[in-house]
Every structure is written in structure tokens, then in C-alpha cells.
Amino acid sequence: MTRADVNDVPRPDARLHFGVFFQGVNHWTIWSDPSSGSQIDPASFLRVARTAERGLFDAFFLGDGLRLRESEGGIHELDVAGRPDSITQLSALAAATERIGLVSTSNTTFNEPGDLARRLAGLDLLSGGRAGWNVVTTHNAWTGENFRRGGFLDHADRYRRAEEFLSVARAVWNGWAEGAVAGSAEARSWSVPGAVGRVRSRTDHFDVDLAPTLPRSAQGHPVIFQAGDSGEGRDFAARNADVIFSAHGTDLDDALAFAEDVRGRLRAAGRREDALRILPGTEIVIGATEKEAEEKARWVRLEQVTPAVALGIASRLWGFDLSGRDADGPLPAEDPVVAEYDGKFGTRQLGATLDTVAEWRAKADANGWSLRETVIELGPQRGHVGTPAGLAEKFARFARYGAVDGFNISPYLVPDGLDDIVDLLVPELQERGVYRTAYTGTTLREHLGLAPAV
């Protein structure tokens, strides 16, 4: 019996929240199909955002990057490349949309809190209180080379810096008291004396002394998102975040275990269990029948994991270049190169264990899989496959058992990849009473049902 095999549904009135993740640099968004459009044209960003808003999504989520992905000094040539500055792009979308939230991924390792907090506050005001900030850290020394400080921070230091960064950002956002601006032309000064507080913070990471330049937005300040899955990441989210992304949204029991773990950390941090929304990242493949959906999903995976991509993934697992091998042949006979990760090789996955490779070999031998088929079957699993009605039942179960509060959806095609979800899946969810039929608020915080910002 699994956790979900119980009679009592703990959240019978649960509602799902959807976000859309415009990924940017990646190899999962299929670029080679004739139906795929540009992933750098501003019109594509607008098309996706407006489709999501038509589908009553909570948020449009934009990945960001300070440098193209690299491995051992070389650009990942198989990636779709070209991401605009996220705050700039989302500011443009704020003028072209009305309700959907606009979430920027902005890292705390190579930004500075006074500057980034001001830019995010600007987006929040410009959008009428629809901004969110996905707080991420960056480990790559090759990114750090573009910045004065250079180098990289180890895992624990990155989260310490992130927490200090967020504390300064919140002080900046809360720097103006309510009613700070004079209410009449007869006032002695433009702002009420003492209404704008000064922010001072001196720590191991920051030396800040500034006067905030912007008032609070309609939602107080940007909604905080966090995506770390390590113990430190989950603790950081429990202490600080409004929304946590995860990779635990495919299997119900796994999702429940993650949710229970996070809620335990919330209690330990002195917060309510419902203070944090859980939105696993997922890909959704829809077909008119289960067979059609499975066939479409197979096509998607073959387009995503081309022979070159499969060899690239296997190279990072084995720790040496396999680009000259046959992707439709067997797995490499050689043992992987196991080494400590020192940051300088970008996304190379050094440290693969012999056990991991042994598992791949055993399953490949048992099933007669080629290298490419093994990568498809044992690599990252992308999400959910099924009919609109079947997926709606499945998602309603996830929500009502408290495993998730919704999903952050990555379309496998841009810019039209959301159409089936909005046109086919959303109505099925609405029919089951598990998805909104209209926006009832104007801010991102209201969409997510979060408490007012403090």
C-alpha cells in the first residue's frame, strides 16, 4: 500500500496552479521540427505568455544565464542558445499582458543586492504587482570569470550569500513606509520626513549603505521562488521562499515524500505548512488516446535526445569524450573517470560512480538498449503523458492528496507548445473543480493564494 492508498482525501477543495517555463538555453526544447519557431524572437516570448494568460496560468517563468553553457572550455553546440536579460524581457511582457505573473531567474552569486532589488522592484511596479524572483545560486567558475570577483563559491557559502542577499533585498523593498509621498501640493516636502529608511548591511559578503528609490508595489514586493533540491536548498526555501520548484512531480509517492519533507522544514522554521507552494517542473504530452499520447511522447524523446545529445550526456556521465562513438551501439566498455568537481569544467558531471554506470549497463543488457535508448530510458524523466481526461484525473489526485500545489510546465515546442494544455487539459481540470475559471486577483501573490508580504 502506498501513501496515496487511503480513503480520506486531505485536500478535497485543492486548486492547481500552473506556471510556464520558457527555458532558453537547453536541448529539451525541440528546435529542429518544422513547427518550431524562434526561441529568441520577442514575438515568441509574447506568444507563450499570452497563451498562458489565456489558460489562466499563475506565472510566466523565464530562465536566465550570464554566459552560455560550456564543458571543458567549449560551448554546448547542441543547445538552443540566446537568452535576453530576464528582467528586460519581462518588463516588455508586462506592457503586453494583464494578469499573468512574471518571474525572473536572477542569481545571487554574481549580482549585488542593492542593484538587483531595485531592478526587481521596478518590474513589480511596472507590472502592477505581478513580479516574482526565482532566487538561484551559480557554481560555475567559468561564469565567475566574467565578474570582478571571479572564482566560485562552494555550496554552503552560496546559500549563506543568498540568504544575506535576500535579507538586503527585502530591506530595500520595505524601505518606504506607507504614505511616504506627500499627499498635497501644500506639503513642505515631496516625501514625508523619515518615511524612507536607509538600508545598511555589512557582512562577509556585502557592504551596503543606500536609500531605496522605489515604494512597495501592489503586492508588497516580488514573490520569492526557489529551486534547490539539496538539504540546504530545501531549508533555504522553508525559511525564505513563497514557492519551491522541484523535480518530484511525476510519481505520486515521491511527490508526497518531498512535500512532507518540505512541510517538516517549514514547521522547523516556524512557518505555517501552507506558507509555501510546491510546483514541480514537468513536461506534458497529450494525445487523443493513450496509445497516441505514448507515440507522441516517443517522438518527443527521440527529437530531444538526438544521437549527438545522447553522446554528450554519456560523455558527462563517463567523464571523457564519447563524441566519436556510435549512439546506436552499446554503452562504452571503459570505466568512468571519477574525479572531484573543481568548477572549471562547467557542466561536466565529474564524480559519476561505478555503481551508476553498472546500473546503466545492467539495464541496457537486460533490455537490449543501445547507448541512445539507455539515455532516453534512464536519463532525466520529463513528466506526464496521457489523454486530457486521464491527465486531469491524475493531476487532481496529486493536488487533493497534497503532493503538489501545481506544476511549472516546460513546453517541448516553442511558441505553440502550450496550445494543447490550454485548449484540452485546462477545461478538463475546470470541469473537475480543480482549476480556476477566471482570475480573481490582479497580483501574483493573489493568484497563488499567498499571505500579504511582510
Short mmCIF file of C-alpha atoms in Angstrom, two decimals:
data_model
loop_
_atom_site.label_atom_id
_atom_site.label_comp_id
_atom_site.label_asym_id
_atom_site.label_seq_id
_atom_site.Cartn_x
_atom_site.Cartn_y
_atom_site.Cartn_z
CA MET A 1 0.00 0.00 0.00
CA THR A 2 1.34 3.43 -0.93
CA ARG A 3 0.86 6.75 0.83
CA ALA A 4 -1.92 7.59 -1.60
CA ASP A 5 -3.87 4.36 -0.98
CA VAL A 6 -6.04 5.86 1.72
CA ASN A 7 -9.72 6.72 1.81
CA ASP A 8 -9.51 10.21 3.25
CA VAL A 9 -8.55 12.91 0.76
CA PRO A 10 -6.81 15.60 2.84
CA ARG A 11 -7.46 18.47 0.42
CA PRO A 12 -10.75 17.89 -1.42
CA ASP A 13 -11.03 21.57 -2.39
CA ALA A 14 -7.48 21.93 -3.70
CA ARG A 15 -6.86 24.05 -6.79
CA LEU A 16 -3.93 23.61 -9.16
CA HIS A 17 -1.61 26.46 -10.07
CA PHE A 18 0.19 26.41 -13.43
CA GLY A 19 3.31 28.24 -14.49
CA VAL A 20 5.08 28.08 -17.84
CA PHE A 21 8.87 27.85 -18.00
CA PHE A 22 10.42 29.47 -21.08
CA GLN A 23 13.71 27.62 -20.80
CA GLY A 24 16.11 29.47 -23.04
CA VAL A 25 19.45 27.66 -23.32
CA ASN A 26 18.72 23.93 -23.35
CA HIS A 27 18.40 20.88 -25.60
CA TRP A 28 14.94 19.80 -24.41
CA THR A 29 13.00 22.37 -26.42
CA ILE A 30 12.85 20.84 -29.90
CA TRP A 31 14.31 23.30 -32.40
CA SER A 32 14.67 21.02 -35.45
CA ASP A 33 10.97 20.36 -36.12
CA PRO A 34 9.31 22.47 -38.86
CA SER A 35 6.61 23.56 -36.39
CA SER A 36 9.20 25.01 -34.05
CA GLY A 37 9.57 28.77 -34.09
CA SER A 38 12.30 31.12 -32.95
CA GLN A 39 13.28 30.94 -29.31
CA ILE A 40 14.96 34.34 -29.30
CA ASP A 41 12.40 36.43 -31.22
CA PRO A 42 10.46 38.68 -28.81
CA ALA A 43 7.28 37.57 -30.60
CA SER A 44 7.83 34.02 -29.29
CA PHE A 45 8.02 35.21 -25.69
CA LEU A 46 4.84 37.20 -26.21
CA ARG A 47 3.01 34.28 -27.86
CA VAL A 48 3.84 31.93 -24.99
CA ALA A 49 2.94 34.49 -22.31
CA ARG A 50 -0.39 35.36 -23.90
CA THR A 51 -1.30 31.69 -24.37
CA ALA A 52 -0.51 31.04 -20.71
CA GLU A 53 -2.62 34.02 -19.69
CA ARG A 54 -5.48 32.75 -21.84
CA GLY A 55 -5.13 29.50 -19.91
CA LEU A 56 -5.32 31.38 -16.58
CA PHE A 57 -1.76 30.40 -15.60
CA ASP A 58 -0.31 31.98 -12.49
CA ALA A 59 3.05 32.88 -13.97
CA PHE A 60 5.37 33.09 -16.94
CA PHE A 61 8.77 31.95 -15.71
CA LEU A 62 11.91 32.96 -17.62
CA GLY A 63 15.24 31.25 -17.21
CA ASP A 64 18.30 33.46 -17.23
CA GLY A 65 22.00 32.94 -17.76
CA LEU A 66 25.08 35.12 -17.54
CA ARG A 67 27.05 33.06 -20.03
CA LEU A 68 26.41 30.23 -22.49
CA ARG A 69 26.83 26.74 -21.08
CA GLU A 70 30.27 25.22 -21.51
CA SER A 71 32.03 21.93 -20.95
CA GLU A 72 35.82 21.73 -20.76
CA GLY A 73 36.22 25.12 -22.39
CA GLY A 74 33.79 24.54 -25.27
CA ILE A 75 30.31 25.90 -25.92
CA HIS A 76 27.47 23.35 -25.80
CA GLU A 77 26.80 23.45 -29.54
CA LEU A 78 23.70 21.26 -29.21
CA ASP A 79 21.88 23.77 -27.02
CA VAL A 80 19.30 26.23 -28.18
CA ALA A 81 21.18 29.41 -27.35
CA GLY A 82 20.19 33.01 -26.85
CA ARG A 83 18.52 34.34 -23.74
CA PRO A 84 17.76 38.03 -23.18
CA ASP A 85 18.19 39.61 -19.79
CA SER A 86 15.16 38.27 -17.95
CA ILE A 87 14.08 41.50 -16.24
CA THR A 88 14.30 43.41 -19.52
CA GLN A 89 12.22 40.80 -21.36
CA LEU A 90 9.65 40.53 -18.58
CA SER A 91 9.30 44.31 -18.45
CA ALA A 92 8.32 44.24 -22.11
CA LEU A 93 5.80 41.48 -21.40
CA ALA A 94 4.33 43.48 -18.51
CA ALA A 95 3.01 46.02 -21.01
CA ALA A 96 1.58 43.31 -23.29
CA THR A 97 -0.20 41.20 -20.65
CA GLU A 98 -2.72 41.98 -17.91
CA ARG A 99 -2.80 39.35 -15.18
CA ILE A 100 -0.13 36.68 -15.52
CA GLY A 101 2.79 36.79 -13.09
CA LEU A 102 6.28 37.47 -14.45
CA VAL A 103 9.09 35.56 -12.74
CA SER A 104 12.77 36.30 -13.30
CA THR A 105 15.57 33.87 -12.60
CA SER A 106 18.34 36.06 -11.20
CA ASN A 107 21.31 34.65 -9.34
CA THR A 108 22.73 35.87 -6.06
CA THR A 109 26.31 34.72 -6.62
CA PHE A 110 27.36 37.31 -9.19
CA ASN A 111 24.77 40.08 -8.72
CA GLU A 112 24.73 42.68 -5.96
CA PRO A 113 21.65 43.05 -3.73
CA GLY A 114 21.08 46.80 -3.90
CA ASP A 115 21.11 46.85 -7.70
CA LEU A 116 19.09 43.65 -8.30
CA ALA A 117 16.49 44.53 -5.65
CA ARG A 118 15.92 47.90 -7.33
CA ARG A 119 15.52 46.30 -10.77
CA LEU A 120 13.06 43.70 -9.46
CA ALA A 121 11.12 46.39 -7.63
CA GLY A 122 10.89 48.28 -10.91
CA LEU A 123 9.43 45.20 -12.64
CA ASP A 124 6.98 44.73 -9.78
CA LEU A 125 5.74 48.33 -10.00
CA LEU A 126 5.65 48.31 -13.80
CA SER A 127 3.52 45.15 -13.84
CA GLY A 128 1.13 46.23 -11.08
CA GLY A 129 2.41 43.70 -8.56
CA ARG A 130 2.98 40.68 -10.82
CA ALA A 131 6.72 40.15 -10.38
CA GLY A 132 8.45 37.12 -8.94
CA TRP A 133 12.10 36.32 -8.32
CA ASN A 134 13.50 32.81 -8.70
CA VAL A 135 16.44 33.01 -6.30
CA VAL A 136 19.27 30.86 -7.67
CA THR A 137 22.95 30.45 -6.96
CA THR A 138 25.68 29.79 -9.51
CA HIS A 139 28.57 27.36 -9.08
CA ASN A 140 30.46 27.73 -12.36
CA ALA A 141 33.88 29.34 -12.20
CA TRP A 142 33.63 29.94 -15.95
CA THR A 143 30.72 32.28 -15.21
CA GLY A 144 32.71 33.96 -12.45
CA GLU A 145 35.47 34.82 -14.90
CA ASN A 146 33.14 37.49 -16.32
CA PHE A 147 32.95 39.25 -12.97
CA ARG A 148 35.41 41.22 -10.94
CA ARG A 149 35.40 38.78 -8.05
CA GLY A 150 35.95 35.73 -10.27
CA GLY A 151 36.18 32.18 -9.00
CA PHE A 152 33.24 30.41 -7.46
CA LEU A 153 31.75 29.73 -4.05
CA ASP A 154 31.32 26.31 -2.54
CA HIS A 155 27.81 25.03 -1.96
CA ALA A 156 27.34 26.14 1.65
CA ASP A 157 28.82 29.59 1.01
CA ARG A 158 26.50 30.12 -1.97
CA TYR A 159 23.44 29.65 0.24
CA ARG A 160 24.83 31.85 3.01
CA ARG A 161 25.40 34.58 0.46
CA ALA A 162 21.91 34.03 -0.99
CA GLU A 163 20.28 34.38 2.43
CA GLU A 164 22.18 37.59 3.19
CA PHE A 165 21.34 38.84 -0.31
CA LEU A 166 17.63 38.22 0.17
CA SER A 167 17.67 39.92 3.57
CA VAL A 168 19.14 43.06 1.99
CA ALA A 169 16.66 42.89 -0.91
CA ARG A 170 13.69 42.72 1.46
CA ALA A 171 15.04 45.69 3.41
CA VAL A 172 15.26 47.65 0.14
CA TRP A 173 11.69 46.70 -0.85
CA ASN A 174 10.37 47.65 2.59
CA GLY A 175 12.36 50.87 2.77
CA TRP A 176 9.43 53.15 2.05
CA ALA A 177 6.71 53.48 4.65
CA GLU A 178 3.07 53.55 3.58
CA GLY A 179 2.09 57.12 2.68
CA ALA A 180 5.70 58.17 2.16
CA VAL A 181 4.82 60.54 -0.68
CA ALA A 182 3.29 63.86 0.32
CA GLY A 183 -0.45 63.95 -0.22
CA SER A 184 -0.87 67.56 -1.27
CA ALA A 185 0.87 70.37 -3.10
CA GLU A 186 0.95 72.35 0.16
CA ALA A 187 3.23 69.84 1.88
CA ARG A 188 6.62 71.14 2.94
CA SER A 189 8.47 68.34 1.11
CA TRP A 190 7.82 65.74 -1.57
CA SER A 191 8.19 62.85 0.87
CA VAL A 192 7.14 62.68 4.48
CA PRO A 193 10.22 63.25 6.67
CA GLY A 194 11.63 59.95 7.90
CA ALA A 195 9.37 57.86 5.67
CA VAL A 196 12.24 56.49 3.54
CA GLY A 197 14.55 54.37 5.66
CA ARG A 198 18.21 53.79 4.96
CA VAL A 199 19.45 50.24 4.35
CA ARG A 200 22.77 49.36 5.93
CA SER A 201 24.28 45.88 5.95
CA ARG A 202 27.90 44.86 6.48
CA THR A 203 28.61 41.13 6.31
CA ASP A 204 31.30 38.81 4.97
CA HIS A 205 29.65 39.14 1.53
CA PHE A 206 28.22 42.67 1.40
CA ASP A 207 28.83 46.23 2.44
CA VAL A 208 25.59 48.08 1.69
CA ASP A 209 24.61 51.63 2.56
CA LEU A 210 21.76 53.03 0.45
CA ALA A 211 18.42 54.78 0.43
CA PRO A 212 15.75 52.82 -1.50
CA THR A 213 14.42 54.68 -4.54
CA LEU A 214 11.05 52.94 -5.05
CA PRO A 215 7.91 52.36 -2.98
CA ARG A 216 6.29 48.99 -2.35
CA SER A 217 4.15 47.53 -5.14
CA ALA A 218 0.51 46.46 -5.09
CA GLN A 219 1.62 43.07 -3.73
CA GLY A 220 4.23 44.48 -1.35
CA HIS A 221 7.25 43.03 -3.07
CA PRO A 222 8.14 40.26 -5.56
CA VAL A 223 7.09 36.69 -4.80
CA ILE A 224 10.13 34.56 -3.90
CA PHE A 225 10.69 31.29 -5.79
CA GLN A 226 13.44 28.75 -5.07
CA ALA A 227 14.52 25.61 -6.89
CA GLY A 228 17.26 23.96 -4.82
CA ASP A 229 16.71 20.26 -4.04
CA SER A 230 19.62 19.72 -1.66
CA GLY A 231 19.14 19.82 2.08
CA GLU A 232 20.50 23.36 2.12
CA GLY A 233 18.18 24.33 -0.73
CA ARG A 234 15.09 22.93 0.96
CA ASP A 235 15.99 24.63 4.24
CA PHE A 236 16.56 27.92 2.42
CA ALA A 237 13.14 27.63 0.80
CA ALA A 238 11.48 26.74 4.11
CA ARG A 239 12.93 29.85 5.73
CA ASN A 240 12.57 32.30 2.87
CA ALA A 241 10.53 31.27 -0.18
CA ASP A 242 6.89 31.58 -1.21
CA VAL A 243 7.17 28.89 -3.92
CA ILE A 244 9.53 25.95 -4.34
CA PHE A 245 10.18 24.20 -7.64
CA SER A 246 11.18 20.54 -7.61
CA ALA A 247 11.89 17.51 -9.74
CA HIS A 248 9.42 15.47 -7.67
CA GLY A 249 6.24 15.70 -9.68
CA THR A 250 5.98 12.51 -11.74
CA ASP A 251 5.44 9.73 -9.19
CA LEU A 252 2.75 10.42 -6.58
CA ASP A 253 4.53 8.76 -3.67
CA ASP A 254 7.78 10.53 -4.48
CA ALA A 255 5.94 13.85 -4.70
CA LEU A 256 4.23 13.17 -1.36
CA ALA A 257 7.54 12.36 0.29
CA PHE A 258 9.03 15.61 -0.99
CA ALA A 259 6.01 17.61 0.17
CA GLU A 260 6.09 16.02 3.61
CA ASP A 261 9.80 16.76 3.92
CA VAL A 262 9.33 20.40 2.95
CA ARG A 263 6.40 20.85 5.33
CA GLY A 264 8.51 19.44 8.14
CA ARG A 265 11.18 22.00 7.36
CA LEU A 266 8.56 24.75 7.32
CA ARG A 267 7.45 23.76 10.81
CA ALA A 268 11.05 23.73 11.98
CA ALA A 269 11.49 27.23 10.56
CA GLY A 270 8.42 28.45 12.47
CA ARG A 271 6.24 28.88 9.40
CA ARG A 272 2.81 27.53 8.55
CA GLU A 273 2.66 24.42 6.37
CA ASP A 274 0.62 26.30 3.77
CA ALA A 275 3.09 29.20 3.57
CA LEU A 276 4.93 27.62 0.63
CA ARG A 277 3.54 26.49 -2.75
CA ILE A 278 5.09 23.37 -4.28
CA LEU A 279 5.28 23.49 -8.10
CA PRO A 280 7.32 20.65 -9.63
CA GLY A 281 8.72 21.23 -13.09
CA THR A 282 7.18 19.00 -15.73
CA GLU A 283 6.64 18.35 -19.41
CA ILE A 284 3.16 17.34 -20.58
CA VAL A 285 2.46 15.29 -23.72
CA ILE A 286 -1.20 14.99 -24.70
CA GLY A 287 -2.88 12.60 -27.14
CA ALA A 288 -6.48 11.82 -28.06
CA THR A 289 -5.91 8.24 -26.84
CA GLU A 290 -3.34 6.71 -24.52
CA LYS A 291 -1.69 5.00 -27.50
CA GLU A 292 -1.47 8.26 -29.44
CA ALA A 293 -0.03 10.02 -26.39
CA GLU A 294 2.64 7.34 -25.93
CA GLU A 295 3.57 7.51 -29.62
CA LYS A 296 3.84 11.30 -29.43
CA ALA A 297 5.95 11.06 -26.27
CA ARG A 298 8.31 8.65 -28.02
CA TRP A 299 8.67 11.11 -30.89
CA VAL A 300 9.37 13.94 -28.43
CA ARG A 301 12.11 11.99 -26.67
CA LEU A 302 13.78 10.97 -29.93
CA GLU A 303 13.77 14.61 -31.06
CA GLN A 304 15.14 15.78 -27.72
CA VAL A 305 17.78 13.08 -27.35
CA THR A 306 19.39 13.01 -30.78
CA PRO A 307 22.44 10.78 -31.30
CA ALA A 308 24.73 13.75 -30.64
CA VAL A 309 22.82 14.73 -27.48
CA ALA A 310 22.93 11.13 -26.22
CA LEU A 311 26.69 11.00 -26.71
CA GLY A 312 27.06 14.34 -24.94
CA ILE A 313 25.07 13.16 -21.92
CA ALA A 314 27.00 9.90 -21.78
CA SER A 315 30.30 11.80 -22.08
CA ARG A 316 29.46 13.84 -19.00
CA LEU A 317 28.49 10.70 -17.11
CA TRP A 318 31.62 8.76 -18.11
CA GLY A 319 33.89 11.78 -17.69
CA PHE A 320 35.56 11.66 -21.11
CA ASP A 321 34.70 12.47 -24.72
CA LEU A 322 32.49 9.90 -26.47
CA SER A 323 31.57 12.04 -29.46
CA GLY A 324 33.19 9.65 -31.93
CA ARG A 325 31.19 6.65 -30.74
CA ASP A 326 28.05 5.14 -32.28
CA ALA A 327 25.00 6.32 -30.33
CA ASP A 328 23.05 3.35 -31.65
CA GLY A 329 25.74 0.96 -30.45
CA PRO A 330 26.43 -0.39 -26.97
CA LEU A 331 27.47 1.56 -23.90
CA PRO A 332 31.22 2.23 -23.51
CA ALA A 333 33.16 -0.73 -22.17
CA GLU A 334 35.55 1.58 -20.30
CA ASP A 335 35.01 2.54 -16.68
CA PRO A 336 34.12 6.18 -15.99
CA VAL A 337 36.69 8.74 -14.94
CA VAL A 338 35.92 9.62 -11.34
CA ALA A 339 37.26 12.95 -10.16
CA GLU A 340 36.41 15.74 -7.78
CA TYR A 341 34.49 18.62 -9.33
CA ASP A 342 36.56 21.82 -9.18
CA GLY A 343 34.17 24.16 -11.01
CA LYS A 344 36.31 24.85 -14.04
CA PHE A 345 34.69 22.34 -16.40
CA GLY A 346 31.26 23.92 -16.46
CA THR A 347 28.52 21.33 -16.69
CA ARG A 348 30.75 18.27 -16.93
CA GLN A 349 29.41 15.76 -14.44
CA LEU A 350 32.62 14.52 -12.88
CA GLY A 351 32.23 12.14 -9.96
CA ALA A 352 29.98 9.56 -11.63
CA THR A 353 30.12 6.38 -9.58
CA LEU A 354 30.90 2.92 -10.82
CA ASP A 355 27.54 1.89 -9.36
CA THR A 356 25.69 4.32 -11.63
CA VAL A 357 27.41 3.02 -14.73
CA ALA A 358 26.92 -0.58 -13.58
CA GLU A 359 23.17 0.08 -13.27
CA TRP A 360 23.06 1.54 -16.78
CA ARG A 361 24.93 -1.46 -18.18
CA ALA A 362 22.74 -4.00 -16.40
CA LYS A 363 19.51 -2.42 -17.62
CA ALA A 364 20.85 -1.90 -21.14
CA ASP A 365 21.90 -5.57 -21.33
CA ALA A 366 18.59 -6.79 -19.91
CA ASN A 367 16.52 -4.74 -22.36
CA GLY A 368 18.80 -4.77 -25.40
CA TRP A 369 19.11 -0.98 -25.33
CA SER A 370 21.63 0.99 -27.35
CA LEU A 371 23.50 3.90 -25.78
CA ARG A 372 20.89 6.35 -27.05
CA GLU A 373 17.98 4.22 -25.86
CA THR A 374 19.64 3.90 -22.46
CA VAL A 375 19.97 7.68 -22.16
CA ILE A 376 16.30 8.08 -23.13
CA GLU A 377 15.12 5.45 -20.64
CA LEU A 378 17.43 6.23 -17.71
CA GLY A 379 18.18 9.91 -18.20
CA PRO A 380 16.04 12.70 -16.71
CA GLN A 381 12.36 11.80 -16.91
CA ARG A 382 10.42 14.70 -18.29
CA GLY A 383 6.92 14.43 -16.93
CA HIS A 384 3.40 13.27 -17.79
CA VAL A 385 1.86 11.55 -20.82
CA GLY A 386 -1.82 10.85 -21.43
CA THR A 387 -5.23 11.99 -22.61
CA PRO A 388 -6.73 15.27 -21.36
CA ALA A 389 -9.25 13.40 -19.16
CA GLY A 390 -6.66 10.95 -17.84
CA LEU A 391 -4.17 13.69 -17.00
CA ALA A 392 -6.87 15.80 -15.35
CA GLU A 393 -7.79 12.89 -13.06
CA LYS A 394 -4.13 12.29 -12.29
CA PHE A 395 -3.37 15.93 -11.51
CA ALA A 396 -6.50 16.30 -9.40
CA ARG A 397 -5.31 13.33 -7.34
CA PHE A 398 -1.85 14.87 -6.89
CA ALA A 399 -3.38 18.14 -5.69
CA ARG A 400 -6.07 16.66 -3.44
CA TYR A 401 -3.60 14.39 -1.68
CA GLY A 402 -1.32 17.35 -1.01
CA ALA A 403 1.57 16.13 -3.16
CA VAL A 404 1.73 19.34 -5.23
CA ASP A 405 0.12 22.74 -5.47
CA GLY A 406 0.53 22.76 -9.23
CA PHE A 407 3.15 22.44 -11.96
CA ASN A 408 5.69 24.60 -13.73
CA ILE A 409 5.32 23.41 -17.33
CA SER A 410 8.15 23.31 -19.87
CA PRO A 411 6.73 23.14 -23.42
CA TYR A 412 8.68 20.86 -25.74
CA LEU A 413 7.84 23.17 -28.65
CA VAL A 414 8.01 26.98 -28.80
CA PRO A 415 5.93 29.05 -29.29
CA ASP A 416 2.88 26.78 -29.73
CA GLY A 417 3.64 24.08 -27.18
CA LEU A 418 1.05 25.27 -24.65
CA ASP A 419 -1.92 25.15 -27.00
CA ASP A 420 -2.98 21.56 -26.22
CA ILE A 421 -2.64 22.20 -22.48
CA VAL A 422 -4.74 25.38 -22.58
CA ASP A 423 -7.33 24.12 -25.07
CA LEU A 424 -7.68 20.49 -23.97
CA LEU A 425 -6.34 19.92 -20.46
CA VAL A 426 -7.45 23.12 -18.69
CA PRO A 427 -11.17 22.58 -19.50
CA GLU A 428 -10.97 19.04 -18.08
CA LEU A 429 -9.41 20.38 -14.88
CA GLN A 430 -12.05 23.10 -14.62
CA GLU A 431 -14.80 20.52 -15.06
CA ARG A 432 -13.39 18.66 -12.05
CA GLY A 433 -13.28 21.84 -9.96
CA VAL A 434 -9.53 21.73 -9.54
CA TYR A 435 -8.57 24.76 -11.67
CA ARG A 436 -9.75 28.38 -11.70
CA THR A 437 -12.29 29.54 -14.26
CA ALA A 438 -11.21 33.19 -14.03
CA TYR A 439 -8.54 35.29 -12.36
CA THR A 440 -9.90 36.60 -9.06
CA GLY A 441 -6.99 38.91 -8.25
CA THR A 442 -4.55 41.19 -10.03
CA THR A 443 -1.24 40.33 -8.35
CA LEU A 444 0.92 37.21 -8.50
CA ARG A 445 0.65 36.87 -4.73
CA GLU A 446 -3.15 36.81 -5.05
CA HIS A 447 -3.03 34.24 -7.87
CA LEU A 448 -1.03 31.90 -5.64
CA GLY A 449 -3.22 32.48 -2.59
CA LEU A 450 -0.27 33.71 -0.52
CA ALA A 451 -0.41 35.83 2.59
CA PRO A 452 0.43 39.54 2.22
CA ALA A 453 4.14 40.35 2.00
CA VAL A 454 5.81 41.50 5.20
#
